[in-house]
XYZ file of C-alpha atoms in Angstrom:
540
model
C 46.078 29.686 187.121
C 49.344 31.206 186.457
C 50.217 32.014 182.814
C 53.212 32.954 180.846
C 52.742 35.571 178.124
C 54.696 35.341 174.985
C 56.554 38.551 174.322
C 56.260 38.199 170.489
C 52.516 37.311 169.834
C 51.062 38.052 173.308
C 49.543 34.515 173.667
C 48.974 33.506 177.285
C 50.605 29.995 177.927
C 49.908 27.814 180.923
C 52.467 27.589 183.582
C 55.177 25.072 182.658
C 54.965 25.678 178.910
C 58.394 26.095 177.369
C 57.269 26.802 173.693
C 54.541 29.365 172.866
C 51.589 27.356 171.725
C 50.701 30.011 168.991
C 53.951 31.189 167.362
C 56.440 28.586 168.666
C 58.841 31.007 170.293
C 60.933 29.279 173.006
C 60.019 30.863 176.366
C 63.244 29.767 178.135
C 65.353 32.733 176.969
C 68.213 31.638 179.185
C 69.057 28.697 176.971
C 69.386 30.291 173.496
C 71.790 27.726 172.119
C 70.089 24.625 173.666
C 67.996 22.329 171.596
C 64.276 22.330 172.302
C 62.553 19.608 174.190
C 59.898 18.514 171.687
C 58.446 15.664 173.485
C 55.135 17.416 173.932
C 56.013 20.447 171.833
C 56.718 22.307 175.098
C 53.187 21.924 176.403
C 52.678 22.116 180.154
C 52.139 18.709 181.957
C 49.916 18.738 185.008
C 52.248 16.451 187.125
C 55.122 18.684 186.498
C 53.350 21.979 187.403
C 50.975 21.194 190.181
C 51.965 19.740 193.590
C 49.876 21.540 196.222
C 46.683 19.612 197.241
C 46.401 16.000 198.138
C 44.781 15.380 194.871
C 47.872 16.812 193.102
C 50.152 14.633 195.219
C 48.254 11.509 194.429
C 48.002 12.327 190.693
C 51.735 13.037 190.637
C 52.432 9.680 192.400
C 50.524 7.565 189.949
C 51.721 9.663 186.948
C 55.322 9.009 187.725
C 56.854 6.541 185.158
C 59.282 5.222 187.714
C 56.302 4.368 190.044
C 54.588 2.507 187.118
C 57.705 0.558 186.273
C 58.221 -0.333 189.824
C 54.676 -1.570 190.298
C 55.030 -3.681 187.142
C 58.274 -5.114 188.272
C 56.797 -6.045 191.641
C 53.853 -7.640 189.889
C 56.185 -9.691 187.588
C 58.369 -10.811 190.467
C 55.357 -11.997 192.651
C 53.654 -13.551 189.612
C 56.834 -15.586 188.925
C 56.895 -16.592 192.658
C 53.294 -17.858 192.208
C 54.515 -20.369 189.616
C 57.248 -22.067 191.738
C 54.719 -24.533 193.175
C 51.161 -25.277 192.109
C 48.367 -22.998 193.327
C 45.860 -24.305 195.654
C 43.240 -24.860 192.810
C 45.582 -27.395 191.234
C 46.180 -29.603 194.264
C 43.738 -32.451 195.294
C 40.823 -31.053 197.029
C 40.830 -33.965 199.444
C 44.154 -33.007 201.118
C 45.029 -30.290 203.703
C 46.853 -27.573 201.696
C 49.270 -26.813 204.691
C 50.170 -30.529 205.009
C 50.390 -30.903 201.133
C 52.925 -28.199 200.639
C 54.915 -29.297 203.663
C 55.054 -32.920 202.629
C 55.585 -32.379 198.945
C 58.097 -29.530 199.003
C 59.603 -29.483 202.437
C 60.533 -26.342 204.275
C 60.313 -24.168 201.102
C 56.834 -25.430 200.507
C 55.811 -24.528 204.033
C 57.147 -20.990 203.695
C 55.305 -20.750 200.392
C 52.086 -21.703 202.091
C 52.742 -19.437 205.134
C 53.321 -16.429 202.875
C 50.005 -17.098 201.162
C 51.567 -17.628 197.724
C 49.372 -20.721 197.290
C 46.486 -18.427 196.678
C 48.396 -15.634 195.182
C 46.242 -14.673 192.115
C 43.071 -14.434 194.157
C 44.664 -12.578 197.079
C 43.347 -9.079 197.979
C 46.820 -7.537 197.872
C 47.585 -8.940 194.414
C 44.290 -7.432 193.150
C 45.203 -4.096 194.680
C 48.643 -4.243 192.942
C 47.034 -4.956 189.593
C 44.484 -2.199 190.175
C 47.247 0.236 191.097
C 49.049 -0.621 187.784
C 45.822 0.111 185.904
C 45.351 3.398 187.684
C 48.931 4.317 186.933
C 48.610 3.580 183.310
C 45.377 5.599 183.109
C 46.744 8.633 184.730
C 50.052 8.549 182.882
C 47.906 8.434 179.664
C 45.883 11.434 180.693
C 48.757 13.339 182.077
C 50.830 13.079 178.911
C 48.208 12.415 176.336
C 46.086 15.533 176.755
C 49.085 17.945 176.335
C 50.289 15.965 173.385
C 46.765 16.017 171.827
C 46.532 19.794 172.399
C 50.073 20.452 170.995
C 49.527 18.441 167.795
C 46.042 19.690 167.164
C 46.980 23.324 167.562
C 50.431 23.411 166.139
C 50.993 26.494 163.869
C 52.349 26.405 160.403
C 54.148 29.703 160.847
C 56.797 29.410 163.556
C 59.168 31.814 165.255
C 62.803 31.690 163.771
C 64.263 30.732 167.134
C 61.959 27.583 167.198
C 63.517 26.530 163.810
C 67.026 27.384 164.878
C 66.868 25.230 168.043
C 65.837 22.026 166.194
C 68.145 19.131 165.995
C 68.416 19.238 162.187
C 68.553 22.719 160.746
C 69.952 24.674 157.854
C 69.943 28.119 156.169
C 69.618 28.154 152.373
C 70.803 31.513 150.794
C 71.143 30.839 147.049
C 68.051 29.065 145.828
C 65.366 29.581 143.074
C 61.679 29.282 143.066
C 62.160 26.131 140.941
C 64.245 24.663 143.647
C 61.635 25.381 146.316
C 58.809 23.920 144.121
C 60.907 20.787 143.271
C 61.540 20.388 147.042
C 57.796 20.464 147.866
C 57.010 18.106 145.029
C 59.579 15.660 146.425
C 57.977 15.966 149.906
C 54.627 15.110 148.496
C 56.128 12.039 146.631
C 57.377 10.833 150.090
C 53.694 11.094 151.378
C 54.150 14.298 153.389
C 51.127 16.330 153.989
C 51.754 19.939 153.019
C 50.177 22.880 154.911
C 50.999 26.488 153.942
C 50.445 29.879 155.595
C 51.844 33.147 154.230
C 54.588 31.323 152.314
C 55.504 29.303 155.397
C 55.140 25.531 154.871
C 54.852 22.571 157.321
C 55.388 19.105 155.870
C 54.163 16.297 158.071
C 53.617 12.610 158.081
C 53.180 9.713 160.384
C 51.343 11.800 163.189
C 49.349 8.798 164.136
C 52.427 6.934 165.339
C 52.585 9.331 168.297
C 49.582 7.696 169.671
C 50.985 4.164 169.629
C 52.087 4.165 173.305
C 48.595 5.415 174.311
C 46.956 2.675 172.305
C 49.238 0.338 174.257
C 47.876 1.888 177.498
C 44.309 1.348 176.378
C 45.015 -2.261 175.494
C 46.737 -2.839 178.797
C 43.939 -1.236 180.821
C 41.373 -3.452 179.017
C 43.562 -6.521 179.634
C 43.868 -5.706 183.346
C 40.146 -5.074 183.642
C 39.625 -8.580 182.203
C 41.894 -10.141 184.808
C 39.967 -8.255 187.508
C 36.673 -9.381 186.105
C 37.781 -12.998 186.777
C 36.910 -12.416 190.383
C 33.278 -11.478 189.478
C 31.250 -14.623 190.093
C 29.062 -14.380 186.956
C 32.079 -13.580 184.775
C 34.354 -16.486 185.819
C 33.757 -19.887 187.385
C 36.396 -22.491 187.976
C 34.907 -25.127 190.391
C 35.589 -28.833 190.971
C 32.904 -31.450 191.466
C 32.938 -35.171 192.342
C 30.024 -37.095 191.192
C 29.571 -40.757 191.995
C 27.888 -43.348 189.628
C 24.125 -43.095 190.030
C 24.321 -39.891 192.066
C 22.898 -36.597 191.335
C 24.837 -33.499 192.489
C 24.196 -29.705 192.313
C 26.381 -28.015 189.695
C 28.313 -25.359 191.590
C 27.644 -21.576 190.799
C 24.147 -22.257 189.487
C 22.318 -21.318 192.672
C 21.086 -24.885 192.821
C 19.255 -24.464 189.629
C 21.176 -27.207 187.615
C 22.153 -30.767 188.575
C 24.244 -33.429 187.058
C 23.807 -37.156 187.315
C 26.492 -39.635 186.494
C 24.888 -42.679 184.931
C 28.032 -44.535 184.110
C 31.752 -43.976 184.185
C 33.811 -45.541 181.425
C 37.478 -46.294 181.961
C 39.638 -47.843 179.406
C 43.397 -48.539 179.543
C 46.154 -49.310 176.925
C 46.635 -52.954 176.220
C 42.952 -53.882 176.262
C 42.755 -53.720 172.417
C 44.752 -55.441 169.637
C 45.647 -51.994 168.260
C 47.539 -51.349 171.520
C 50.177 -54.017 170.705
C 52.518 -51.298 169.327
C 52.678 -49.841 172.929
C 53.610 -53.213 174.547
C 57.189 -52.301 175.295
C 56.396 -48.982 176.692
C 53.531 -50.410 178.830
C 55.783 -53.072 180.348
C 57.863 -50.232 181.895
C 54.901 -48.936 183.799
C 53.807 -50.664 187.021
C 50.244 -49.325 186.817
C 47.677 -49.256 184.044
C 47.946 -46.312 181.599
C 44.638 -44.616 181.030
C 43.585 -44.514 177.371
C 39.979 -43.124 177.611
C 37.764 -42.114 180.550
C 34.280 -40.689 180.140
C 31.217 -39.800 182.117
C 27.790 -40.573 180.742
C 25.940 -37.729 182.218
C 22.551 -36.196 182.433
C 21.937 -32.455 183.146
C 18.734 -31.554 185.007
C 17.062 -28.303 185.847
C 15.179 -27.572 188.990
C 11.655 -26.422 187.863
C 10.022 -26.578 191.237
C 8.509 -23.441 192.847
C 10.933 -21.550 195.030
C 9.745 -22.782 198.376
C 12.222 -23.124 201.322
C 12.790 -26.753 202.229
C 10.922 -28.124 199.131
C 12.365 -31.020 197.346
C 13.748 -30.064 193.810
C 11.621 -31.091 190.873
C 14.158 -32.056 188.238
C 13.545 -31.779 184.473
C 16.089 -33.217 181.996
C 17.883 -30.572 179.910
C 20.659 -32.350 178.254
C 22.467 -35.666 178.223
C 25.773 -36.802 176.764
C 29.328 -37.867 177.401
C 31.845 -35.829 179.277
C 35.301 -36.472 177.837
C 38.673 -34.747 178.299
C 38.697 -31.603 176.229
C 35.081 -32.341 175.070
C 32.889 -30.716 177.771
C 29.105 -30.917 178.153
C 27.734 -27.275 178.191
C 24.736 -25.912 179.928
C 23.697 -22.317 180.679
C 27.108 -20.867 179.782
C 28.974 -23.488 181.918
C 31.128 -26.229 180.627
C 31.696 -29.552 182.506
C 35.133 -30.981 181.706
C 36.274 -34.450 182.600
C 39.255 -33.830 184.785
C 39.757 -36.776 187.143
C 38.408 -39.987 188.555
C 38.410 -42.281 191.526
C 38.029 -46.071 190.754
C 36.322 -48.431 192.966
C 35.309 -46.124 195.770
C 33.419 -48.048 198.472
C 29.644 -47.551 198.247
C 28.438 -49.780 201.148
C 29.621 -52.354 203.520
C 27.684 -55.319 204.971
C 28.450 -56.716 208.485
C 27.237 -59.475 210.698
C 27.202 -59.805 214.474
C 28.163 -63.081 215.942
C 29.472 -64.710 219.198
C 33.200 -64.284 219.485
C 33.481 -67.919 220.537
C 31.484 -69.300 217.675
C 33.887 -70.729 215.220
C 31.101 -71.124 212.661
C 30.534 -67.277 213.015
C 26.685 -67.862 212.763
C 25.034 -64.453 212.273
C 22.943 -63.083 215.178
C 22.235 -59.934 213.215
C 23.126 -58.519 209.781
C 23.263 -54.948 208.569
C 24.559 -52.778 205.734
C 26.180 -49.398 206.222
C 25.626 -46.858 203.390
C 29.029 -45.115 203.350
C 27.638 -41.862 201.810
C 24.890 -41.377 204.460
C 25.327 -43.983 207.189
C 22.691 -44.450 209.872
C 23.652 -43.680 213.430
C 22.112 -46.997 214.732
C 20.719 -50.358 213.693
C 18.030 -52.131 215.674
C 17.013 -55.764 215.288
C 13.950 -57.720 216.323
C 15.903 -60.065 218.627
C 16.680 -57.161 220.959
C 20.189 -56.393 219.778
C 21.116 -52.802 218.709
C 24.355 -51.553 217.077
C 25.258 -47.956 217.210
C 27.692 -46.326 214.805
C 29.859 -44.245 217.297
C 32.507 -42.879 214.952
C 32.855 -43.007 211.161
C 36.085 -42.235 209.293
C 35.494 -42.278 205.599
C 39.233 -42.158 204.699
C 40.787 -43.640 207.678
C 44.321 -42.804 208.791
C 46.233 -43.203 212.171
C 48.064 -40.126 213.253
C 50.094 -40.350 216.469
C 47.954 -43.174 217.745
C 44.739 -41.385 217.054
C 42.335 -42.303 214.218
C 41.326 -39.416 211.778
C 39.920 -39.020 208.321
C 42.082 -37.655 205.521
C 39.035 -36.678 203.458
C 35.190 -37.076 203.423
C 35.239 -39.620 200.598
C 34.958 -43.467 201.476
C 38.232 -44.705 200.122
C 39.448 -46.397 203.293
C 36.598 -46.445 205.770
C 36.942 -47.061 209.403
C 34.193 -47.544 212.082
C 33.659 -47.525 215.889
C 30.665 -49.751 216.649
C 28.960 -50.091 219.995
C 26.894 -53.279 220.546
C 23.975 -53.516 222.908
C 22.017 -56.699 223.679
C 19.825 -58.532 226.121
C 22.821 -60.221 227.811
C 25.204 -57.250 227.747
C 25.250 -55.194 230.950
C 26.542 -51.973 229.424
C 27.943 -52.132 225.922
C 30.832 -53.475 223.840
C 32.966 -51.441 221.548
C 34.810 -52.555 218.400
C 36.904 -50.756 215.842
C 36.753 -52.021 212.271
C 38.740 -50.995 209.133
C 40.105 -52.730 206.083
C 42.350 -55.522 207.528
C 41.596 -54.480 211.160
C 39.133 -55.688 213.829
C 40.100 -54.508 217.176
C 37.771 -55.159 220.244
C 37.816 -52.766 223.181
C 38.544 -55.628 225.494
C 37.378 -59.096 226.237
C 34.173 -58.734 224.074
C 31.485 -61.416 224.135
C 30.420 -60.506 220.661
C 32.264 -59.726 217.344
C 31.443 -57.827 214.171
C 32.701 -59.167 210.883
C 32.725 -57.833 207.331
C 30.662 -60.014 205.027
C 30.464 -57.919 201.762
C 30.946 -54.612 200.102
C 30.077 -52.826 196.858
C 32.007 -50.228 195.026
C 31.522 -47.585 192.355
C 33.444 -45.197 190.321
C 33.644 -41.414 190.911
C 34.035 -38.796 188.255
C 36.026 -35.666 188.867
C 34.377 -32.733 186.893
C 35.679 -29.218 186.347
C 32.938 -26.657 186.114
C 34.182 -23.651 184.089
C 32.864 -20.493 182.660
C 35.064 -17.638 181.384
C 33.383 -14.627 179.941
C 36.709 -12.675 180.409
C 38.537 -14.289 177.457
C 36.926 -11.913 174.800
C 37.951 -8.971 176.985
C 41.493 -10.332 177.389
C 41.633 -10.974 173.642
C 40.495 -7.436 172.786
C 43.065 -5.981 175.164
C 45.889 -7.969 173.715
C 44.847 -7.173 170.160
C 44.600 -3.418 170.888
C 47.954 -3.622 172.651
C 49.650 -5.110 169.544
C 48.101 -2.523 167.311
C 49.804 0.112 169.446
C 53.084 -1.722 169.431
C 53.017 -1.957 165.542
C 51.832 1.669 165.259
C 54.606 3.062 167.352
C 57.377 0.734 166.201
C 57.137 0.896 162.408
C 56.072 4.511 161.754
C 57.631 7.739 162.965
C 56.142 11.216 163.177
C 58.259 13.513 160.874
C 57.979 17.182 160.423
C 59.835 19.631 158.142
C 59.379 23.380 158.492
C 60.141 25.813 155.713
C 60.484 29.519 156.732
C 61.204 32.182 153.987
C 62.529 35.652 154.814
C 65.298 38.179 154.082
C 66.570 36.424 151.094
C 67.138 33.124 152.760
C 65.215 29.949 153.593
C 65.204 28.341 157.072
C 64.582 24.660 157.065
C 64.206 22.495 160.244
C 63.375 18.945 160.775
C 62.152 16.891 163.683
C 61.102 13.312 164.324
C 60.148 11.439 167.436
C 62.579 8.630 166.638
C 64.939 7.336 164.012
C 66.932 10.505 163.166
C 69.118 8.450 160.850
C 66.159 7.517 158.687
C 64.980 11.050 158.606
C 68.403 12.270 157.407
C 68.347 9.740 154.578
C 65.039 10.686 153.509
C 65.957 14.296 153.515
C 68.754 13.531 151.145
C 66.284 11.985 148.693
C 63.848 14.985 149.131
C 66.577 17.517 148.142
C 67.623 15.595 145.009
C 67.339 17.693 141.970
C 67.547 20.948 143.970
C 70.426 23.227 145.087
C 69.462 22.817 148.598
C 72.282 21.678 150.957
C 71.810 18.997 153.578
C 70.579 19.883 157.055
C 73.144 19.958 159.718
C 72.952 17.929 163.101
C 73.216 20.775 165.592
C 73.545 18.436 168.528
C 76.757 16.994 166.985
C 77.912 20.458 165.927
C 77.574 21.778 169.495
C 79.520 18.763 170.790
C 82.369 19.509 168.422
């Protein structure tokens, strides 16, 4: 490693050092009248001195403040783009995302979907961007923090005269007494300066801890970014959606099929049902649809206590029961089940009868019921007739003349039935839906709807977030760094006696005006003159 030896004290300094670490003599002799760069007290910075290997180049890339600011700017811009339209997690699970963004937002929504912005915050490239910001902050902190720590820890009390003369605030005091000097030091102590002395040389210092404010910020930001990345670790963050029908038991997502939830009853109340709602009468008249007042799922949580045998039926044991209300979740095993939506009067089953098409009385030849959750593929009867369910569309919709299902939920069921019988040579086909009964041709038999049953469906959000404490700690530490660096300053005053005069130099990392005003108060009662601003003096 190359070193630069100080000609005064002989101390070997690392390559890139501009001020001797031991005596403070400026090592750039070509700029005798230029003010010293005191950002790191002249200590060498790795990114400014090494650029040979691939490790050096990678380090220098991430240690660049410009690169860090650019990465943060890109993250802010794309994060803002992600809020233009709702993310995929906030759109109905029953719709096709591509069609949803196209139909709801037009060409801009289609572009939004094609660019992958609908799943922005879980995309791999967004995660890499956040990770790069964290790496940049970490490397910048090490690259600047280590030299700063070394400079502040090892700063000498006795400094070279040229170090003092090239400070921004400097003065030479020729006519002074010992009482003036003592009075000056007492005033420094009154202003909470820490006094260090060596061979008559004095260093008065306060507010050193403020120099670490930006690095405390960096620690808080890194913790906060880690918290956001942990949201993509399954056991740290869960945000799933679950539909549960009345009387149905469903597996709770992200529990490895260990926990189940059963909806015993769904309660739905609207404004206008009670006398107390009379005050809302005028407002309710302006709404064409009922306004929900309260909806709740009476639920039971079960745990599978059966032995872990493949294909075995779960043996459920009740763990907890209670109501799931908006903002009042039912919690189990670190998960919280929130009431988030509902579907009223979803079809549960439909009953049909087979009769002769020419029979005006429509006397039933065969009757059967289709379970719309798990329909049978065929229905056989003792009289020799057989009905086969050829196609089933739970949420029927006609697109370009072709039937299809919008979702897997039986909200508007459609059926294609094939009828076989003793007097039917091949088979007869019929299409049935709500308000539709279309035979395939001149059918001898007809299928008609006789009855149906409905039930309500609860939409539950299953959520677990162990990252919130991490995010909170990161934000808290960040704010400490902001306060620490904003409201305090690192101020230093050097006093160098010699040859019948006193050299006084001052430095602060910010707020030079405040330091000048404080120095006026410190010299009060002495014959010391005010320090001069050498930067302004040189400009004149």
